[in-house]
Tab-separated table of C-alpha atoms and ligand atoms in Angstrom:
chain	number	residue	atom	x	y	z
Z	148	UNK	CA	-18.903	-50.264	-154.120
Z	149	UNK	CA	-17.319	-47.390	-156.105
Z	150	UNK	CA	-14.691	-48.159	-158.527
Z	151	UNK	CA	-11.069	-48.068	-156.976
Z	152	UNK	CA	-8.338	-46.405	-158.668
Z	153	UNK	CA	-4.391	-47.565	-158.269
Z	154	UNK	CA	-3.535	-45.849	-155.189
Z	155	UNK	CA	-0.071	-44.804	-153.168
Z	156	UNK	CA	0.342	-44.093	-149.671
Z	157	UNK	CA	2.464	-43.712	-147.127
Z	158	UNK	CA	2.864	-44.258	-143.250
Z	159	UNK	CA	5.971	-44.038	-140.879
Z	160	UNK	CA	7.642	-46.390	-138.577
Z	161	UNK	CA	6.371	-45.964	-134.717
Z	162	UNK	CA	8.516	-46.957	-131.605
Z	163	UNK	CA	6.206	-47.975	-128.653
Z	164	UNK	CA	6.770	-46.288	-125.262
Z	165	UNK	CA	4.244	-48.641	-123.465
Z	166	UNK	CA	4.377	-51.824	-125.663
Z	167	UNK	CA	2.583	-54.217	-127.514
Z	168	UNK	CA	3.124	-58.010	-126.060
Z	169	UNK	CA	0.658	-60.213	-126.104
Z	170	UNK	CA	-2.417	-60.920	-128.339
Z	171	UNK	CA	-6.141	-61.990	-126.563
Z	172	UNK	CA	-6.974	-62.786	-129.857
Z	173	UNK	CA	-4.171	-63.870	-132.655
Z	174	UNK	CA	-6.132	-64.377	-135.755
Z	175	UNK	CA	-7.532	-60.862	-135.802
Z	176	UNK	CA	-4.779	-59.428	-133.936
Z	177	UNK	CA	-6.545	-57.932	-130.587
Z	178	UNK	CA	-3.937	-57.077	-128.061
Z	179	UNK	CA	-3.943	-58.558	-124.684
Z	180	UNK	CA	-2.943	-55.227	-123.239
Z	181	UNK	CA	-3.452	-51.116	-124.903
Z	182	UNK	CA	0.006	-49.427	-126.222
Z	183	UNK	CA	1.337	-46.238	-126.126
Z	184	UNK	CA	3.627	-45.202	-129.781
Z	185	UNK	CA	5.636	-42.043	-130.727
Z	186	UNK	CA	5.482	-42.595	-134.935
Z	187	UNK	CA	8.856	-41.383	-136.531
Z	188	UNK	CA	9.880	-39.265	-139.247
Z	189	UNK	CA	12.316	-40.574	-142.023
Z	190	UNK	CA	11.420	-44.353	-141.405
Z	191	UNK	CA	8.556	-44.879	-143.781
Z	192	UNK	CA	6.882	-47.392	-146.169
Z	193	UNK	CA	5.189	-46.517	-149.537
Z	194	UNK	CA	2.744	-48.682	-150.931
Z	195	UNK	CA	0.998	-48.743	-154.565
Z	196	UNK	CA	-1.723	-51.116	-154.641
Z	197	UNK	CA	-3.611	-51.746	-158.034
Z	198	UNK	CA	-6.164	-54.275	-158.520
Z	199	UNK	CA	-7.331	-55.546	-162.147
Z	200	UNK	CA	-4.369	-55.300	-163.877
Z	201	UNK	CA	-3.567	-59.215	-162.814
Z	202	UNK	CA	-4.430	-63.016	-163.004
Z	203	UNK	CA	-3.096	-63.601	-159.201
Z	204	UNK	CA	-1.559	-61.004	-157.022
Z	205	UNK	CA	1.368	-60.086	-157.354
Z	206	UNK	CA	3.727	-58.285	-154.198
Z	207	UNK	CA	7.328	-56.206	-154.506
Z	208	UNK	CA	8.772	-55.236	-152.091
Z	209	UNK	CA	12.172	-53.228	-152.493
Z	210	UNK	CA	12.377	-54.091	-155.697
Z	211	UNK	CA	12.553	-58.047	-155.312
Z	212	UNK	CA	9.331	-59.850	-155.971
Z	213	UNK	CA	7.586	-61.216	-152.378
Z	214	UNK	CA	8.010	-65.143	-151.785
Z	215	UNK	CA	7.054	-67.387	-148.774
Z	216	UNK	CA	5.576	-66.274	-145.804
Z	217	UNK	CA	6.152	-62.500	-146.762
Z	218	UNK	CA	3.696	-63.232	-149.486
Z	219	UNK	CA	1.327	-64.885	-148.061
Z	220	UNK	CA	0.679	-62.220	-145.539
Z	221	UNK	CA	0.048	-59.386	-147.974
Z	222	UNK	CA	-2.143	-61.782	-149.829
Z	223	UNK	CA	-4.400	-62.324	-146.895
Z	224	UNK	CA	-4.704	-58.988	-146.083
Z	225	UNK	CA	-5.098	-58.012	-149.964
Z	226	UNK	CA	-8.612	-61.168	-149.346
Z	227	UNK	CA	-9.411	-58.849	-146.257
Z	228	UNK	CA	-9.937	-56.160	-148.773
Z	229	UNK	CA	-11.695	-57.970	-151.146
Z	230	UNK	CA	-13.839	-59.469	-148.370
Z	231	UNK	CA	-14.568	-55.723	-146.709
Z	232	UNK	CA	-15.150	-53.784	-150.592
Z	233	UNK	CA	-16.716	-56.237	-152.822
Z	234	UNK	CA	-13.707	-56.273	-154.985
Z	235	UNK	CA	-13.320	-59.371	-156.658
Z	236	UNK	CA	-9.872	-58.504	-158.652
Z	237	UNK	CA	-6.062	-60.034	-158.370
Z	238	UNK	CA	-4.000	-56.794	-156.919
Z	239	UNK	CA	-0.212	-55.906	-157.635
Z	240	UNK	CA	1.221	-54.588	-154.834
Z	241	UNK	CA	4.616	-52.638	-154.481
Z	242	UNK	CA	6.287	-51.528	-151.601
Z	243	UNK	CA	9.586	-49.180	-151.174
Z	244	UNK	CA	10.821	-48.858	-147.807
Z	245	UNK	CA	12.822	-45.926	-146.831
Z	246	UNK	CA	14.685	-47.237	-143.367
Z	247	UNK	CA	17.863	-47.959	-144.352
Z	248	UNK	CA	17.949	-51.400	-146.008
Z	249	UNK	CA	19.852	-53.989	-143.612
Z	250	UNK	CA	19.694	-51.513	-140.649
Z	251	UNK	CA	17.005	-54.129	-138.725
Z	252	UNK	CA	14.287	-51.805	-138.180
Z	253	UNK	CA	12.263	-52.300	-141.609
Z	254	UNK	CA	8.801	-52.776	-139.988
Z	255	UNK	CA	5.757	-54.197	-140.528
Z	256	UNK	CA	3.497	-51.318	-138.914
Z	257	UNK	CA	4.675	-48.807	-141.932
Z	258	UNK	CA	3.802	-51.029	-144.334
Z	259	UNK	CA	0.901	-52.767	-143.873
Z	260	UNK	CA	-0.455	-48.762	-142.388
Z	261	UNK	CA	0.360	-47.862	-145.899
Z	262	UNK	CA	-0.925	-51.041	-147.160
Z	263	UNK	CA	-4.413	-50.158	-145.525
Z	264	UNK	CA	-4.853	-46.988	-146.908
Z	265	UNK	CA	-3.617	-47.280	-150.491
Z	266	UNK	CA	-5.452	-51.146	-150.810
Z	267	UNK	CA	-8.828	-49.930	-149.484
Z	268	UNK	CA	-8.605	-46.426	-151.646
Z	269	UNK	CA	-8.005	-49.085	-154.553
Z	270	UNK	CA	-10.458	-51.530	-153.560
Z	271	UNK	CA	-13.009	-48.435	-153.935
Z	272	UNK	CA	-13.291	-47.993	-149.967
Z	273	UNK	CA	-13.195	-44.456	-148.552
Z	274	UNK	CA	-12.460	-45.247	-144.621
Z	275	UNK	CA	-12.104	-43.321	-141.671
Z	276	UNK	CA	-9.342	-43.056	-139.712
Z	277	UNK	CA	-10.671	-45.436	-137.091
Z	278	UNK	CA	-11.718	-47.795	-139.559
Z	279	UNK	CA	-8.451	-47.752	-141.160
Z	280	UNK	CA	-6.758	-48.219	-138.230
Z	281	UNK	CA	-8.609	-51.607	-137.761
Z	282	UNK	CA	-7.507	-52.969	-140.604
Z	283	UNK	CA	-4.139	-52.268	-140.590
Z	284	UNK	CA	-4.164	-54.214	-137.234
Z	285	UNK	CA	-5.127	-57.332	-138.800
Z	286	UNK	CA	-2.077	-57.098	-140.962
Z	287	UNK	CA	-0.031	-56.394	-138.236
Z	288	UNK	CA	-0.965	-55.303	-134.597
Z	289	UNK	CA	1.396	-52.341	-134.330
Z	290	UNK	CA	0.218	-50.767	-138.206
Z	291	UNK	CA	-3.153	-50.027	-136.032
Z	292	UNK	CA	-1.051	-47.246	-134.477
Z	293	UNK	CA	0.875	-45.888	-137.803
Z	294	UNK	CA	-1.741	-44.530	-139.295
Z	295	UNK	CA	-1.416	-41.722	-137.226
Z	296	UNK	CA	1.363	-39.230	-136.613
Z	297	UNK	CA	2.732	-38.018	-133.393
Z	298	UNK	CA	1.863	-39.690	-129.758
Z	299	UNK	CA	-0.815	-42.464	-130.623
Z	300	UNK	CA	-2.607	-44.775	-128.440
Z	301	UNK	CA	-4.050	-48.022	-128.938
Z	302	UNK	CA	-7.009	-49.095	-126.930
Z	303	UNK	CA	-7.212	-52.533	-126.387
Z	304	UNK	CA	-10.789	-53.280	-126.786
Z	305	UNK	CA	-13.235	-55.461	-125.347
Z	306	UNK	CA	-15.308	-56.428	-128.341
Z	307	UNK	CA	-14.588	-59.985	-129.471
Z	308	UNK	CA	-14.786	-59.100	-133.544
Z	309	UNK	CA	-12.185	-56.180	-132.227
Z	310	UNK	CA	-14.077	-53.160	-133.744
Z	311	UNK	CA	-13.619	-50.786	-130.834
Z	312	UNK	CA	-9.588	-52.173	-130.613
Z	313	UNK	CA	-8.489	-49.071	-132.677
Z	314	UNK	CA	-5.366	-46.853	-132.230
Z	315	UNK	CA	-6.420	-43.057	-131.500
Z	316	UNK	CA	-4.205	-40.120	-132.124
Z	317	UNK	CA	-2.938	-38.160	-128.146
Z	318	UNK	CA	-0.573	-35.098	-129.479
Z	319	UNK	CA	-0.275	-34.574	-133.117
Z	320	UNK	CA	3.549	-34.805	-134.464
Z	321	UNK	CA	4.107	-31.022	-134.083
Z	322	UNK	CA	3.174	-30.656	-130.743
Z	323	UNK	CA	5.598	-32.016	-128.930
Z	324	UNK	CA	9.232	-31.789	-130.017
Z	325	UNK	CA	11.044	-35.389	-129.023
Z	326	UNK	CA	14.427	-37.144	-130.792
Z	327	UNK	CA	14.493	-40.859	-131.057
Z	328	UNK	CA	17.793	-41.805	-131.268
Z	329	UNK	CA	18.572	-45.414	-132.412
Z	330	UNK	CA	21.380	-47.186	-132.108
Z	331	UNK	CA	21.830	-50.434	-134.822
Z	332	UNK	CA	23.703	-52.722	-132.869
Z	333	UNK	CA	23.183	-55.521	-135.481
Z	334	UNK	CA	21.690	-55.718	-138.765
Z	335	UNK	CA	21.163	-59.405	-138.981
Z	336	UNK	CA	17.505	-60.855	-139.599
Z	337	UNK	CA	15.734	-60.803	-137.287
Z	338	UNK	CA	15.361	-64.966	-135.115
Z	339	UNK	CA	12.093	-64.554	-133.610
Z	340	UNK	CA	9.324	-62.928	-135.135
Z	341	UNK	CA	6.728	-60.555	-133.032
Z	342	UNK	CA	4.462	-62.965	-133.400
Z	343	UNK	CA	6.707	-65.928	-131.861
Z	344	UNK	CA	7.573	-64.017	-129.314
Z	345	UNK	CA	4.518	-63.003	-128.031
Z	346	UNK	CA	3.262	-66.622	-128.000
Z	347	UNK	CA	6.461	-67.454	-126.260
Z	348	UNK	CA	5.771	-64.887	-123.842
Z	349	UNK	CA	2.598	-66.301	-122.717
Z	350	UNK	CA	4.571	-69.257	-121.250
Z	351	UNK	CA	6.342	-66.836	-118.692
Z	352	UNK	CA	5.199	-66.731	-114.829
Z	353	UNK	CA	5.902	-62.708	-115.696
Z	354	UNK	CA	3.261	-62.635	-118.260
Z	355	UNK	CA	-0.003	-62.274	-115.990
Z	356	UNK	CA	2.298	-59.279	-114.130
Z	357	UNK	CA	2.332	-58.059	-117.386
Z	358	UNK	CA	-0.822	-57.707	-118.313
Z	359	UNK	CA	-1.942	-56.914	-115.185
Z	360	UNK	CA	0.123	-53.993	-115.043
Z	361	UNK	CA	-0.504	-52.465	-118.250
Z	362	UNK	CA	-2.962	-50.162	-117.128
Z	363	UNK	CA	-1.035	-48.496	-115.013
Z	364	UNK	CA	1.893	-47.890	-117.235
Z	365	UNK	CA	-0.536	-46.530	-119.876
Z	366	UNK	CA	-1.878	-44.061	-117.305
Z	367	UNK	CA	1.242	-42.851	-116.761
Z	368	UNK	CA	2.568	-42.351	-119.893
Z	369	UNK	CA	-1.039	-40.768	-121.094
Z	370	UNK	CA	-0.286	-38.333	-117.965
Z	371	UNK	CA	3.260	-37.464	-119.098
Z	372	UNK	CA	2.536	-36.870	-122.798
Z	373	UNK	CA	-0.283	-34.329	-121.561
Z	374	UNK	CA	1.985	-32.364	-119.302
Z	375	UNK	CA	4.697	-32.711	-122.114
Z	376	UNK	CA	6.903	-34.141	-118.905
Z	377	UNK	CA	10.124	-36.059	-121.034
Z	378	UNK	CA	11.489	-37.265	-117.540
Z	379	UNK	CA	8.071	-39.297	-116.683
Z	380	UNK	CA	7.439	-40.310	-120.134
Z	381	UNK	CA	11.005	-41.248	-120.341
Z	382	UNK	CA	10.950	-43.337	-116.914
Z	383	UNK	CA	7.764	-45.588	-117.208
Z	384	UNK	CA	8.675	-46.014	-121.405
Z	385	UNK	CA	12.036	-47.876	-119.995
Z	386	UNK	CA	9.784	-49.399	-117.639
Z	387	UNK	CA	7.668	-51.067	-119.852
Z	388	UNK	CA	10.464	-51.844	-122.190
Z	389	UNK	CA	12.680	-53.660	-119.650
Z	390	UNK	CA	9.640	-55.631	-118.387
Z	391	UNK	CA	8.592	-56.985	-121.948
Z	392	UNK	CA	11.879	-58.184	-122.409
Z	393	UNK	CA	12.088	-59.945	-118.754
Z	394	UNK	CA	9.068	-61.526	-119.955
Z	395	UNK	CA	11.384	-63.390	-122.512
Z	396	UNK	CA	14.088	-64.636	-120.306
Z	397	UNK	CA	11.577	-66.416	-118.188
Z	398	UNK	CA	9.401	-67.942	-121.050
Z	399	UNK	CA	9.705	-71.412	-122.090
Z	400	UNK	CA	11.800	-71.545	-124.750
Z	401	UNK	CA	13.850	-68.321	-123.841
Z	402	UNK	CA	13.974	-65.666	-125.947
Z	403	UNK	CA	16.621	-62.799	-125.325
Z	404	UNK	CA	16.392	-60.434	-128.415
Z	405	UNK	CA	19.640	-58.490	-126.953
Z	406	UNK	CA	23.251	-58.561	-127.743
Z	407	UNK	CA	26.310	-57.762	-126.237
Z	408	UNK	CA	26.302	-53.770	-128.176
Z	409	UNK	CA	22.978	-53.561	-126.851
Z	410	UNK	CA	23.596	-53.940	-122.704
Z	411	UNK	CA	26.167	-51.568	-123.593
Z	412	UNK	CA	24.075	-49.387	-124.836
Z	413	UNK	CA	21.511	-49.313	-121.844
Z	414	UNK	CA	24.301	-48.895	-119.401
Z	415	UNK	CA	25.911	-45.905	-121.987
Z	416	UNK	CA	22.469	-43.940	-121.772
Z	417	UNK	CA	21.800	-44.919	-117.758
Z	418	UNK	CA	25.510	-42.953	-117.548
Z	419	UNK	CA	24.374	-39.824	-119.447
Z	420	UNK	CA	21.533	-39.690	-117.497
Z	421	UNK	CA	23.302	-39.835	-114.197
Z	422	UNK	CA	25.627	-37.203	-115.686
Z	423	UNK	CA	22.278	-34.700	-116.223
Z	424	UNK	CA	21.036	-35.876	-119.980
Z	425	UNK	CA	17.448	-37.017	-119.670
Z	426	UNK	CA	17.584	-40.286	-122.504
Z	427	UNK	CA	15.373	-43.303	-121.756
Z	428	UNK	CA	16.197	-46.208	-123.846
Z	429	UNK	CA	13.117	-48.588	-125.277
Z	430	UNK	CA	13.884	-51.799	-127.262
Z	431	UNK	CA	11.766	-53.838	-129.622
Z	432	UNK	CA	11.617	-57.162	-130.721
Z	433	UNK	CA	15.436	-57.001	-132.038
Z	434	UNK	CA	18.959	-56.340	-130.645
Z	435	UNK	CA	18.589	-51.958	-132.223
Z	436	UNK	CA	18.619	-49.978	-128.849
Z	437	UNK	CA	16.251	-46.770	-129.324
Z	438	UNK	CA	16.586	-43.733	-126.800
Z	439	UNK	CA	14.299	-41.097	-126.234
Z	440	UNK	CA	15.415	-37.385	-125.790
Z	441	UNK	CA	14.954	-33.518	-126.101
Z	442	UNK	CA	16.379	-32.687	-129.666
Z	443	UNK	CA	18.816	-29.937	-128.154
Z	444	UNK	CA	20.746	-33.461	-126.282
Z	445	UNK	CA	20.292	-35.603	-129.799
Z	446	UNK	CA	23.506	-35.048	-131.031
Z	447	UNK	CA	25.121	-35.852	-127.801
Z	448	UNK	CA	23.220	-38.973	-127.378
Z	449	UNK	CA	23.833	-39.962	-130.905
Z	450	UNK	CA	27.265	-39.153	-130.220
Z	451	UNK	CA	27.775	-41.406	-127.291
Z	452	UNK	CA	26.007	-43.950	-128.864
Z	453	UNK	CA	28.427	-43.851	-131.918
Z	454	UNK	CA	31.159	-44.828	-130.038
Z	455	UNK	CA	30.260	-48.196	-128.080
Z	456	UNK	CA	32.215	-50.781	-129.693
Z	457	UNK	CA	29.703	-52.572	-131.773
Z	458	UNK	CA	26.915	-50.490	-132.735
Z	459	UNK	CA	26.985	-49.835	-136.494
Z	460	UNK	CA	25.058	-46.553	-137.228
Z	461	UNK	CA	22.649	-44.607	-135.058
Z	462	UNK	CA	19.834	-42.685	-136.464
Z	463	UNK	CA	17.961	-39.598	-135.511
Z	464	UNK	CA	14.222	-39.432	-136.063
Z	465	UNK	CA	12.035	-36.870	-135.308
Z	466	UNK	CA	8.245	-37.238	-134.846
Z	467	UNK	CA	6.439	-38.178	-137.614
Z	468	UNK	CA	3.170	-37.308	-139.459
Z	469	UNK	CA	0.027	-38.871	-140.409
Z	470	UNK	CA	-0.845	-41.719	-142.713
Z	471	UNK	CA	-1.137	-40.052	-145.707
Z	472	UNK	CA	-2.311	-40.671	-150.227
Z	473	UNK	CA	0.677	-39.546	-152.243
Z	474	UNK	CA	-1.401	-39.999	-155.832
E	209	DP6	C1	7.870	-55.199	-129.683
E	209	DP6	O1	2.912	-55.484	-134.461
E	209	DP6	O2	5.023	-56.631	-135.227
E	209	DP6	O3	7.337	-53.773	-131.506
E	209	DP6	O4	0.739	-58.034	-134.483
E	209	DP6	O5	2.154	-60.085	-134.671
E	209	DP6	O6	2.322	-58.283	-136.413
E	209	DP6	P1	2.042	-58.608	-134.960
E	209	DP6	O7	3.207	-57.952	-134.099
E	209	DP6	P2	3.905	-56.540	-134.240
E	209	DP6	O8	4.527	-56.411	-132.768
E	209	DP6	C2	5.184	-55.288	-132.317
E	209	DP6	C3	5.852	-55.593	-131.021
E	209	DP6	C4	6.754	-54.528	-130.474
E	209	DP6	C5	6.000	-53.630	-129.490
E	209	DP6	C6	5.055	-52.632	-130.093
E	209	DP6	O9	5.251	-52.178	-131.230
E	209	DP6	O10	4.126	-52.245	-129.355
């Protein structure tokens, strides 16, 4: 082991286009299915992780010291750390988020992304991406896919200890020129975690559809990121969207994750588009309605957005960059 040294890094937000729903294995976080993400600009966690200079670990996050089940998880993945490096210190960890604070869409795939990097730089690890990408995943399945920028696919694996279940960059951030624009429709906590859901989801008669269908949707989308083709990107991202979220409604309990601003939404973008504006919308495990574009129609999509009754603030995000060490 070399010695670590207090480390800061930072990763970005990522929306998936083909999602993430299911887990084959939940305790190390192997997806039942591959996913297809776009990471964003602007939406981004830093994280300074320092171990030695503490009895037990300590965790920040925006400024207000970690408790319950927040806590706990960023002190199992700060044990992962010690397990993988040898280090044998208490850690302080401090994260600053910049997505807007309330605005819903503070995510768990940016931080424990920049988690990964800056803990295993301070544990004294020097990973590769791949490797890096592994471990973020067992903090949270989607961080697998932050640590890279741009279009970034996540292979689902077939390993049991989940060692070739690894996200893998597809277009770097500067090759293709999308807008995500997102409409916050409500900026309430979030009821049902990820995790919830996706066990809930295994009770649905859709579920084996699902899964069985994943390959297909990924081949499509890998197709239409290589051509550059926003229409058929655009088309099976909804797709995939819409289906994860008729999953819910036939699970036992229920789980819708939409509101009333955010049917209104769907049908707002489903208008532009019949009017000529390619937008696509994708939604995640909250009510925030998030709609793919060119950036020349942003503004107007943002625009439209803006004014169904409900939805508080809409955001613009370009595609964002790598994982990356600030100091
Ligand atoms: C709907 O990665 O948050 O955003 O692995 O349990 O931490 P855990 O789940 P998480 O799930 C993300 C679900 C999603 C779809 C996606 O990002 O692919």
């Amino acid at each position: 082991m070399t010695q670590g040294v207090p480390t800061t890094a930072r990763a970005h937000v990522n929306v998936a286009l083909v999602k993430y729903w299911g887990k084959r294995d939940s305790r190390l976080n192997l997806p039942a299915t591959g996913s297809i993400s776009l990471t964003l600009d602007g939406l981004s966690t830093e994280a300074r992780v320092a171990f030695g200079d503490t009895a037990v670990d300590r965790c920040e996050i925006d400024g207000v010291a970690a408790t319950g089940e927040e806590a706990a998880r960023v002190v199992r993945f700060l044990d992962l750390l010690r397990d993988e490096s040898g280090q044998t210190a208490r850690a302080t960890v401090v994260t600053r988020n910049t997505v807007p604070r309330g605005a819903g869409l503070a995510s768990s795939a940016s931080a424990f992304a920049a988690l990964a990097l800056a803990g295993s730089r301070a544990a004294g690890l020097r990973l590769e991406a791949p490797a890096l990408s592994a471990l973020a995943r067992r903090g949270s399945g989607s961080a697998a896919r932050s640590i890279f920028g741009g279009f970034v696919e996540w292979r689902r694996g077939e390993q049991a200890d989940g060692r070739d279940s690894i996200a893998e960059p597809l277009l770097g951030a500067g090759e293709w020129d999308l807008r995500v624009v997102v409409a916050i429709t409500s900026t309430a906590p979030k009821a049902i975690s990820s995790r919830e859901g996706m066990a809930r989801a295994a009770t649905s008669p859709l579920y084996p559809a699902w899964v069985s269908g994943a390959d297909a949707d990924l081949a499509e989308a890998r197709a239409a990121i290589r051509a550059r083709d926003l229409e058929a990107l655009g088309q099976v991202a909804e797709h995939s969207a819409l289906k994860m979220h008729a999953i819910g409604l036939a699970a036992r309990p229920p789980l819708l994750y939409w509101r009333g601003a955010t049917v209104d939404c769907i049908h707002r973008v489903w208008a532009l588009r019949a009017e000529g504006t390619p937008a696509f919308v994708t939604i995640d495990a909250g009510p925030q309605v998030k709609v793919l574009c060119a950036p020349s129609d942003a503004p107007r999509v943002a625009a439209a957005l803006q004014a169904v009754p409900g939805v508080e603030r809409v955001l613009t995000c370009a595609p964002g960059g790598d994982a990356e060490v600030l100091a």
